[in-house]
């Protein structure tokens, strides 16, 4: 479809959804194998030391911003 933006050249794209002045989402082509990309990204998140036995941030900073700006 053709999308016209004020003061800009018309952009012609196959899959583009525009609402207001913001581009909300793209309809990605099926040729893009998202599964493969997502699977490749996963191993990087794994190497994390177990939080068990680490009293870091146990009772500190956990409930921050609780009594601030509430009750408005």
CSV table of C-alpha atoms in Angstrom, one decimal:
chain,number,residue,atom,x,y,z
A,1,UNK,CA,0.0,0.0,0.0
A,2,UNK,CA,1.0,3.6,-0.3
A,3,UNK,CA,1.6,5.7,2.8
A,4,UNK,CA,1.6,9.4,2.8
A,5,UNK,CA,3.4,11.4,5.5
A,6,UNK,CA,3.0,15.1,5.7
A,7,UNK,CA,5.9,17.0,4.2
A,8,UNK,CA,7.6,13.7,3.2
A,9,UNK,CA,7.9,11.6,0.1
A,10,UNK,CA,5.3,8.9,-0.1
A,11,UNK,CA,6.7,5.5,0.9
A,12,UNK,CA,5.6,2.4,-0.8
A,13,UNK,CA,6.0,-0.8,1.2
A,14,UNK,CA,4.4,-4.2,1.0
A,15,UNK,CA,3.8,-4.6,4.7
A,16,UNK,CA,3.6,-1.5,6.9
A,17,UNK,CA,1.0,-0.4,9.5
A,18,UNK,CA,1.0,3.2,10.5
A,19,UNK,CA,-1.2,4.6,13.2
A,20,UNK,CA,-1.0,8.3,13.9
A,21,UNK,CA,2.6,9.4,13.6
A,22,UNK,CA,4.1,6.2,15.0
A,23,UNK,CA,4.9,3.0,13.3
A,24,UNK,CA,3.3,0.4,15.5
A,25,UNK,CA,4.4,-2.8,14.0
A,26,UNK,CA,5.8,-4.5,10.9
A,27,UNK,CA,4.4,-7.6,9.3
A,28,UNK,CA,7.5,-9.5,8.8
A,29,UNK,CA,7.8,-11.8,5.8
A,30,UNK,CA,7.6,-15.6,6.5
A,31,UNK,CA,11.0,-16.0,4.8
A,32,UNK,CA,12.5,-14.5,8.0
A,33,UNK,CA,13.2,-17.6,10.1
A,34,UNK,CA,12.5,-16.1,13.5
A,35,UNK,CA,12.8,-19.4,15.2
A,36,UNK,CA,16.4,-19.8,14.2
A,37,UNK,CA,17.3,-16.3,15.3
A,38,UNK,CA,15.6,-16.7,18.7
A,39,UNK,CA,17.2,-20.1,19.2
A,40,UNK,CA,20.6,-18.7,18.5
A,41,UNK,CA,20.1,-15.9,21.0
A,42,UNK,CA,19.2,-18.2,23.9
A,43,UNK,CA,22.6,-19.7,24.9
A,44,UNK,CA,23.9,-16.2,25.6
A,45,UNK,CA,21.5,-15.6,28.4
A,46,UNK,CA,22.2,-18.9,30.1
A,47,UNK,CA,25.8,-18.4,31.4
A,48,UNK,CA,24.6,-16.8,34.6
A,49,UNK,CA,25.9,-17.7,38.0
A,50,UNK,CA,23.1,-19.1,40.2
A,51,UNK,CA,21.7,-16.4,42.4
A,52,UNK,CA,21.5,-18.9,45.3
A,53,UNK,CA,23.9,-18.2,48.1
A,54,UNK,CA,24.3,-14.6,46.9
A,55,UNK,CA,22.7,-12.3,49.4
A,56,UNK,CA,23.1,-9.5,47.0
A,57,UNK,CA,20.1,-7.2,46.9
A,58,UNK,CA,18.1,-9.5,49.2
A,59,UNK,CA,16.5,-6.8,51.4
A,60,UNK,CA,18.3,-3.9,49.7
A,61,UNK,CA,16.8,-1.8,47.0
A,62,UNK,CA,14.1,-4.4,46.4
A,63,UNK,CA,11.2,-2.3,47.5
A,64,UNK,CA,12.6,0.9,46.3
A,65,UNK,CA,10.1,3.5,45.0
A,66,UNK,CA,7.4,2.0,47.1
A,67,UNK,CA,6.5,5.0,49.3
A,68,UNK,CA,7.4,7.6,46.7
A,69,UNK,CA,4.8,9.4,44.6
A,70,UNK,CA,2.1,6.9,45.7
A,71,UNK,CA,-1.3,7.9,47.1
A,72,UNK,CA,-1.7,10.5,44.4
